[in-house]
Tab-separated table of C-alpha atoms in Angstrom:
chain	number	residue	atom	x	y	z
A	1254	MET	CA	304.695	28.002	-72.924
A	1255	SER	CA	308.106	27.135	-71.379
A	1256	ARG	CA	309.655	27.444	-74.794
A	1257	LEU	CA	308.103	30.753	-75.503
A	1258	LEU	CA	309.019	32.045	-72.110
A	1259	LEU	CA	312.776	30.732	-72.577
A	1260	GLY	CA	312.683	32.405	-76.192
A	1261	ALA	CA	311.647	35.636	-74.828
A	1262	VAL	CA	314.317	35.733	-72.084
A	1263	LEU	CA	316.907	34.721	-74.521
A	1264	LEU	CA	315.603	37.625	-76.983
A	1265	GLY	CA	315.788	39.999	-73.989
A	1266	VAL	CA	319.360	38.952	-73.164
A	1267	THR	CA	320.432	39.380	-76.806
A	1268	VAL	CA	318.829	43.007	-77.100
A	1269	GLN	CA	320.470	44.078	-73.859
A	1270	ALA	CA	323.846	42.868	-75.064
A	1271	SER	CA	323.387	44.701	-78.296
A	1272	VAL	CA	322.348	47.955	-76.366
A	1273	ASP	CA	325.489	47.473	-74.109
A	1274	GLN	CA	327.793	47.238	-77.099
A	1275	MET	CA	326.209	50.411	-78.268
A	1276	MET	CA	327.002	52.243	-75.272
A	1277	LEU	CA	330.370	53.951	-74.852
A	1278	ALA	CA	332.259	54.062	-71.565
A	1279	PRO	CA	332.074	57.585	-70.200
A	1280	PRO	CA	335.109	59.865	-69.793
A	1281	THR	CA	337.118	59.592	-66.632
A	1282	GLN	CA	339.041	61.899	-64.308
A	1283	VAL	CA	336.691	64.976	-64.935
A	1284	ARG	CA	338.114	67.798	-62.950
A	1285	PHE	CA	338.430	71.504	-62.757
A	1286	ASP	CA	341.983	73.048	-63.017
A	1287	SER	CA	341.917	76.767	-62.087
A	1288	VAL	CA	344.735	79.180	-61.956
A	1289	ASP	CA	344.183	82.914	-61.516
A	1290	TYR	CA	340.551	82.300	-62.295
A	1291	LYS	CA	341.003	80.731	-65.590
A	1292	ASN	CA	338.701	77.683	-65.057
A	1293	ILE	CA	339.458	74.873	-67.466
A	1294	LEU	CA	337.588	71.423	-67.356
A	1295	TRP	CA	339.762	68.493	-68.175
A	1296	TRP	CA	338.916	64.804	-68.669
A	1297	ALA	CA	340.504	61.694	-69.918
A	1298	PRO	CA	339.084	59.589	-72.694
A	1299	PRO	CA	337.466	56.167	-71.808
A	1300	PRO	CA	339.236	53.066	-72.274
A	1301	ASN	CA	339.901	52.171	-75.924
A	1302	GLY	CA	338.324	55.339	-76.968
A	1303	THR	CA	339.578	56.598	-80.543
A	1304	SER	CA	338.033	59.334	-82.710
A	1305	LEU	CA	335.438	60.442	-80.072
A	1306	GLN	CA	333.653	63.583	-79.806
A	1307	TYR	CA	332.775	65.277	-76.439
A	1308	TYR	CA	329.921	67.267	-75.220
A	1309	VAL	CA	330.286	69.612	-72.271
A	1310	GLN	CA	327.596	70.994	-69.942
A	1311	TRP	CA	327.553	72.963	-66.808
A	1312	LYS	CA	325.241	74.181	-64.103
A	1313	ILE	CA	325.123	76.106	-60.743
A	1314	TYR	CA	324.964	73.957	-57.793
A	1315	GLY	CA	321.357	73.443	-56.557
A	1316	GLU	CA	319.823	74.483	-59.922
A	1317	PRO	CA	318.272	71.526	-62.000
A	1318	GLN	CA	319.008	72.898	-65.384
A	1319	TRP	CA	321.974	71.769	-67.413
A	1320	SER	CA	323.293	74.138	-70.076
A	1321	ASP	CA	325.709	73.441	-73.035
A	1322	VAL	CA	328.944	75.162	-73.040
A	1323	ASP	CA	329.379	76.939	-76.325
A	1324	GLY	CA	332.519	76.004	-78.300
A	1325	CYS	CA	332.509	72.681	-76.435
A	1326	GLN	CA	329.936	70.560	-78.369
A	1327	GLY	CA	331.241	67.872	-80.613
A	1328	ILE	CA	334.942	68.688	-79.815
A	1329	GLN	CA	337.848	66.260	-79.954
A	1330	LYS	CA	340.209	67.817	-77.239
A	1331	HIS	CA	340.152	66.688	-73.801
A	1332	HIS	CA	339.527	70.161	-72.200
A	1333	CYS	CA	337.121	72.837	-72.251
A	1334	ASP	CA	337.472	76.546	-70.877
A	1335	LEU	CA	334.412	77.268	-68.680
A	1336	SER	CA	335.787	80.567	-67.458
A	1337	GLY	CA	333.073	82.448	-69.089
A	1338	VAL	CA	330.207	80.574	-67.407
A	1339	THR	CA	331.935	80.035	-64.051
A	1340	SER	CA	332.901	83.679	-63.331
A	1341	GLU	CA	330.948	84.394	-60.395
A	1342	PRO	CA	333.416	83.629	-57.541
A	1343	ARG	CA	330.654	83.202	-54.854
A	1344	GLU	CA	328.730	80.372	-56.748
A	1345	TRP	CA	329.502	76.647	-56.732
A	1346	TYR	CA	329.353	74.739	-60.061
A	1347	TYR	CA	329.220	71.427	-61.725
A	1348	ALA	CA	330.160	70.235	-65.049
A	1349	ARG	CA	329.751	67.154	-66.897
A	1350	VAL	CA	331.162	65.627	-70.234
A	1351	LEU	CA	329.618	62.908	-72.565
A	1352	ALA	CA	331.624	60.857	-75.205
A	1353	SER	CA	330.086	60.186	-78.777
A	1354	ALA	CA	331.136	58.146	-81.596
A	1355	LEU	CA	329.139	58.216	-84.933
A	1356	PRO	CA	326.793	57.223	-85.886
A	1357	SER	CA	324.822	57.027	-82.709
A	1358	ARG	CA	326.991	55.642	-79.834
A	1359	LYS	CA	326.944	57.704	-76.710
A	1360	SER	CA	328.340	57.365	-73.266
A	1361	ALA	CA	326.738	58.255	-69.963
A	1362	TRP	CA	327.436	61.635	-68.525
A	1363	ALA	CA	330.667	61.808	-66.416
A	1364	LEU	CA	330.274	64.494	-63.497
A	1365	SER	CA	333.054	66.635	-61.974
A	1366	ALA	CA	333.390	67.373	-58.366
A	1367	ARG	CA	331.749	70.607	-57.165
A	1368	PHE	CA	333.745	73.654	-57.993
A	1369	SER	CA	334.231	77.081	-56.500
A	1370	PRO	CA	336.254	79.627	-58.211
A	1371	ARG	CA	336.785	81.605	-55.033
A	1372	TRP	CA	338.287	78.768	-53.106
A	1373	ASP	CA	339.602	76.344	-55.608
A	1374	THR	CA	341.613	78.563	-57.912
A	1375	THR	CA	345.271	78.789	-57.537
A	1376	ILE	CA	346.830	82.302	-57.478
A	1377	SER	CA	350.144	82.585	-59.146
A	1378	PRO	CA	353.043	83.926	-57.254
A	1379	PRO	CA	354.146	87.474	-58.175
A	1380	ALA	CA	357.249	88.290	-60.185
A	1381	LEU	CA	360.306	90.033	-58.772
A	1382	ARG	CA	362.477	92.567	-60.349
A	1383	LEU	CA	365.642	93.632	-58.279
A	1384	ASN	CA	367.990	96.666	-58.588
A	1385	VAL	CA	370.921	97.441	-56.502
A	1386	THR	CA	371.427	101.093	-55.781
A	1387	ALA	CA	373.373	103.123	-53.340
A	1388	GLN	CA	370.630	102.930	-50.904
A	1389	GLY	CA	370.140	99.200	-50.940
A	1390	ILE	CA	368.062	96.647	-52.987
A	1391	VAL	CA	364.984	97.965	-54.680
A	1392	VAL	CA	362.426	95.338	-54.862
A	1393	ARG	CA	359.498	95.714	-57.494
A	1394	VAL	CA	356.575	93.226	-57.478
A	1395	LYS	CA	354.744	92.802	-60.688
A	1396	PRO	CA	350.920	92.993	-59.832
A	1397	PRO	CA	348.791	89.700	-60.319
A	1398	LYS	CA	346.748	89.431	-63.590
A	1399	LEU	CA	343.858	92.029	-63.798
A	1400	LEU	CA	341.113	89.377	-63.272
A	1401	VAL	CA	342.676	88.499	-59.829
A	1402	ARG	CA	342.759	92.081	-58.988
A	1403	LYS	CA	339.277	92.572	-59.820
A	1404	MET	CA	338.214	89.563	-57.577
A	1405	HIS	CA	340.191	90.645	-54.561
A	1406	SER	CA	340.098	94.253	-53.338
A	1407	SER	CA	342.637	93.968	-50.656
A	1408	LEU	CA	345.636	92.078	-51.976
A	1409	GLN	CA	349.011	92.140	-50.228
A	1410	TYR	CA	352.498	90.983	-50.838
A	1411	LYS	CA	354.969	89.265	-48.399
A	1412	ILE	CA	358.697	89.664	-49.370
A	1413	TYR	CA	361.160	87.106	-48.034
A	1414	LEU	CA	364.810	88.289	-47.639
A	1415	ARG	CA	367.322	85.391	-46.991
A	1416	HIS	CA	370.658	86.348	-45.658
A	1417	THR	CA	373.891	84.419	-46.351
A	1418	SER	CA	373.527	83.119	-42.740
A	1419	GLY	CA	370.428	81.479	-43.628
A	1420	ASP	CA	368.315	83.804	-41.422
A	1421	GLU	CA	365.091	85.258	-43.166
A	1422	GLU	CA	363.364	88.420	-42.798
A	1423	VAL	CA	359.689	89.075	-43.835
A	1424	PHE	CA	358.390	92.451	-45.172
A	1425	GLU	CA	354.707	93.106	-46.041
A	1426	MET	CA	353.618	95.483	-48.940
A	1427	ASP	CA	350.240	96.602	-49.755
A	1428	CYS	CA	349.123	95.800	-53.353
A	1429	CYS	CA	348.951	99.584	-54.304
A	1430	PHE	CA	352.603	100.051	-53.682
A	1431	ASN	CA	354.616	97.558	-55.535
A	1432	LYS	CA	358.142	99.060	-54.689
A	1433	LEU	CA	360.112	98.395	-51.479
A	1434	THR	CA	363.756	99.493	-50.651
A	1435	LEU	CA	365.696	97.221	-48.369
A	1436	LYS	CA	368.439	99.258	-46.692
A	1437	GLU	CA	371.254	98.558	-44.023
A	1438	LEU	CA	372.422	95.658	-45.699
A	1439	LYS	CA	376.068	94.305	-45.678
A	1440	HIS	CA	378.344	94.994	-48.588
A	1441	LYS	CA	379.757	92.023	-50.525
A	1442	ASP	CA	376.966	89.878	-49.275
A	1443	LYS	CA	374.594	87.895	-51.432
A	1444	TYR	CA	370.816	88.247	-50.800
A	1445	CYS	CA	368.032	86.044	-52.156
A	1446	LEU	CA	364.327	87.044	-52.261
A	1447	GLN	CA	361.018	85.581	-52.985
A	1448	ALA	CA	357.427	87.103	-53.097
A	1449	GLN	CA	354.138	85.883	-52.273
A	1450	THR	CA	350.632	87.080	-52.870
A	1451	VAL	CA	348.411	87.287	-49.884
A	1452	MET	CA	344.559	87.325	-49.731
A	1453	PRO	CA	343.802	88.480	-46.324
A	1454	LEU	CA	340.126	88.409	-46.410
A	1455	GLN	CA	340.258	84.655	-47.498
A	1456	ALA	CA	343.237	83.784	-45.183
A	1457	ARG	CA	344.903	82.457	-48.382
A	1458	SER	CA	348.284	82.899	-50.185
A	1459	SER	CA	349.972	81.916	-53.344
A	1460	ALA	CA	353.027	79.897	-53.508
A	1461	ARG	CA	356.284	81.672	-53.323
A	1462	SER	CA	358.006	83.014	-56.307
A	1463	SER	CA	361.055	81.493	-57.584
A	1464	LEU	CA	364.238	82.506	-55.721
A	1465	LYS	CA	366.115	85.480	-57.059
A	1466	CYS	CA	369.457	86.591	-55.862
A	1467	VAL	CA	371.672	89.718	-56.029
A	1468	ALA	CA	375.193	90.680	-54.523
A	1469	LEU	CA	375.975	94.097	-53.140
A	1470	PRO	CA	379.124	95.657	-54.377
């Protein structure tokens, strides 16, 4: 009996080792990277993972059902655009990724952190265009992308004016008016400006745009 029991144990260990060898390590660093509501899921391949295919699923937080992401089944790239299925800004989402190698090796699912388009997307800073006129510096702001404007009905801009002394002034603009004329400036002085998109209802702002400078004649 003891020999039979020992044989069964050894057989079980051998079978489990064979199963473990068939299992792949899961992908790592599964995360959303969202800029201007373009929601991209990224992941890193498992250690020593080569020639793998990946399968991506998503679901809304609190719901039990996972759904396949169209266009991200059996792919070899390490990212997937989930903007279409995560477009409701008031929802929270999860995504998960599975690695597979032919003929039948699969990993466990690797889960992302919970993701909110409303709070987790990064809004790009606005672009500035400056013209020097007899009245002063005319500042024009390029509006954010259409999707950002659709998501936020009350966007504003802040314009930062830096004097040669190092002092800084701040001007506010409504998103509907993307033109501002800065007057009463000193001739022969150099002025540098930056812009920032403000979402007042969320108390959030974009980063500042790159510094843009002009000199008055």
